[in-house]
CSV table of C-alpha atoms and ligand atoms in Angstrom, one decimal:
chain,number,residue,atom,x,y,z
N,1,MET,CA,-113.3,31.3,-37.0
N,2,ASN,CA,-112.0,28.0,-39.0
N,3,ASP,CA,-115.8,26.9,-39.8
N,4,GLN,CA,-115.5,28.3,-43.5
N,5,VAL,CA,-116.3,26.1,-46.1
N,6,ILE,CA,-113.4,25.4,-48.7
N,7,HIS,CA,-114.0,25.5,-52.2
N,8,TRP,CA,-112.1,22.9,-53.7
N,9,HIS,CA,-111.7,22.5,-57.6
N,10,ALA,CA,-110.8,19.8,-59.7
N,11,VAL,CA,-107.9,20.6,-61.6
N,12,GLY,CA,-106.4,17.3,-63.1
N,13,GLN,CA,-104.6,14.6,-62.5
N,14,LEU,CA,-101.2,13.7,-60.6
N,15,ASP,CA,-100.0,10.9,-63.1
N,16,ALA,CA,-100.3,13.7,-66.3
N,17,LEU,CA,-98.1,16.2,-64.5
N,18,ASP,CA,-94.2,16.5,-65.9
N,19,PRO,CA,-92.1,17.0,-62.5
N,20,GLN,CA,-89.7,19.1,-64.9
N,21,TYR,CA,-92.0,21.2,-65.9
N,22,PRO,CA,-94.9,23.0,-64.6
N,23,THR,CA,-98.7,23.0,-65.8
N,24,ARG,CA,-100.2,26.1,-66.6
N,25,ILE,CA,-104.8,25.6,-65.5
N,26,SER,CA,-107.2,28.2,-64.8
N,27,VAL,CA,-109.0,28.2,-61.6
N,28,GLU,CA,-111.9,30.8,-61.5
N,29,GLY,CA,-109.8,32.7,-64.4
N,30,LEU,CA,-106.7,32.9,-62.5
N,31,ASP,CA,-103.3,31.6,-64.2
N,32,ILE,CA,-101.5,29.0,-61.8
N,33,ALA,CA,-98.6,26.8,-62.4
N,34,LEU,CA,-99.3,23.4,-60.7
N,35,CYS,CA,-96.0,21.4,-59.5
N,36,ARG,CA,-95.5,18.4,-59.3
N,37,VAL,CA,-92.4,17.0,-56.8
N,38,GLY,CA,-92.6,13.5,-55.6
N,39,ASP,CA,-96.3,12.7,-55.2
N,40,GLU,CA,-96.9,16.2,-54.0
N,41,VAL,CA,-98.7,19.0,-56.2
N,42,PHE,CA,-97.7,22.6,-55.2
N,43,ALA,CA,-100.0,25.5,-56.9
N,44,THR,CA,-98.7,29.1,-57.5
N,45,SER,CA,-99.7,32.4,-59.1
N,46,ASN,CA,-98.2,31.9,-62.9
N,47,MET,CA,-97.1,35.4,-62.8
N,48,CYS,CA,-93.6,36.3,-61.8
N,49,SER,CA,-93.2,38.9,-60.0
N,50,HIS,CA,-90.1,40.6,-61.4
N,51,ALA,CA,-91.5,41.1,-64.8
N,52,PHE,CA,-93.5,39.6,-67.7
N,53,ALA,CA,-93.2,35.9,-67.9
N,54,PHE,CA,-95.3,32.9,-67.2
N,55,LEU,CA,-93.7,30.8,-64.9
N,56,SER,CA,-95.7,27.8,-66.4
N,57,ASP,CA,-92.9,28.6,-69.3
N,58,GLY,CA,-90.1,27.8,-66.8
N,59,PHE,CA,-89.0,24.6,-64.8
N,60,ILE,CA,-89.0,23.0,-61.6
N,61,GLU,CA,-86.0,21.5,-59.6
N,62,ASP,CA,-86.3,20.2,-55.8
N,63,PHE,CA,-89.3,22.9,-54.6
N,64,GLU,CA,-89.0,25.5,-56.7
N,65,ILE,CA,-90.1,27.2,-60.0
N,66,PHE,CA,-88.2,29.0,-62.5
N,67,CYS,CA,-88.7,31.7,-64.2
N,68,PRO,CA,-88.0,31.3,-68.1
N,69,LEU,CA,-87.0,34.8,-68.4
N,70,HIS,CA,-83.7,35.6,-66.3
N,71,GLU,CA,-84.4,32.3,-64.1
N,72,GLY,CA,-84.9,33.8,-60.6
N,73,SER,CA,-87.4,31.4,-59.2
N,74,PHE,CA,-89.4,31.1,-56.1
N,75,ASP,CA,-90.4,28.0,-53.6
N,76,VAL,CA,-93.4,26.5,-54.6
N,77,ARG,CA,-94.1,25.4,-50.7
N,78,THR,CA,-94.3,29.2,-49.7
N,79,GLY,CA,-94.1,31.4,-52.9
N,80,GLU,CA,-90.9,33.3,-51.0
N,81,ALA,CA,-88.5,34.1,-54.0
N,82,LYS,CA,-85.5,31.8,-53.8
N,83,SER,CA,-83.1,33.6,-56.3
N,84,LEU,CA,-82.4,37.0,-58.1
N,85,PRO,CA,-83.6,38.8,-59.9
N,86,CYS,CA,-86.9,37.6,-58.0
N,87,ARG,CA,-87.5,39.4,-54.8
N,88,GLU,CA,-91.3,39.6,-54.2
N,89,ALA,CA,-93.2,36.2,-53.2
N,90,ILE,CA,-95.8,34.6,-55.4
N,91,GLU,CA,-98.7,33.9,-54.0
N,92,VAL,CA,-99.4,30.0,-52.9
N,93,PHE,CA,-102.9,28.2,-52.8
N,94,ALA,CA,-104.2,25.1,-50.9
N,95,VAL,CA,-103.7,22.0,-52.6
N,96,LYS,CA,-105.7,18.3,-51.6
N,97,LEU,CA,-104.8,15.0,-53.6
N,98,GLU,CA,-107.6,12.0,-53.9
N,99,GLY,CA,-105.9,9.2,-54.9
N,100,ASN,CA,-105.1,10.9,-58.5
N,101,GLU,CA,-107.6,14.1,-58.5
N,102,ILE,CA,-106.0,16.7,-57.9
N,103,PHE,CA,-107.7,19.7,-56.8
N,104,VAL,CA,-106.8,23.5,-55.7
N,105,ALA,CA,-108.8,25.8,-53.4
N,106,LEU,CA,-108.4,30.1,-53.6
N,107,ASP,CA,-110.4,30.3,-49.9
N,108,ASN,CA,-106.7,31.0,-48.9
N,109,ARG,CA,-106.0,33.6,-51.0
N,110,LYS,CA,-105.0,37.3,-49.8
N,111,GLU,CA,-107.5,40.4,-50.3
N,112,GLU,CA,-105.2,42.8,-51.7
I,1,FES,FE1,-88.9,36.4,-64.1
I,1,FES,FE2,-87.2,38.2,-64.5
I,1,FES,S1,-89.2,37.8,-65.2
I,1,FES,S2,-87.2,36.4,-63.2
C-alpha cells in the first residue's frame, strides 16, 4: 500500500554540510550520519556495523562513508558494506531536499 503519509523531519541545510565529513544528527532519538555528495544528501545509521564507532567521526569519499576506527566503509546510498572489516550493511533513511532545506524520514525503517 502506498497511501501512507511520510513524516519528514527538517534536519538542517545543505550548504552547512561539509562534503568531506559526515554530520551527526538525531531524529526521534535515532543517531544518524548525514553525508553530502555533490548536491545530494544521504542519511545512514551513525553506528558502524563492525564494532563501536560513530561514522560521523569518519570521512566521506565519493559515495562511501569510512569508519574512523578501522576504515571499513559503506555505500551511503544503500548502506551496503564496501570494504573490510565491515560485512554487515547499515541502515539508510529517505532524504529529500527543498531548496537548501534537508528532510529525513524514518518511515522506511525496517522493524527488526
Ligand atoms: Fe568500524 Fe571497525 S568499528 S570498521
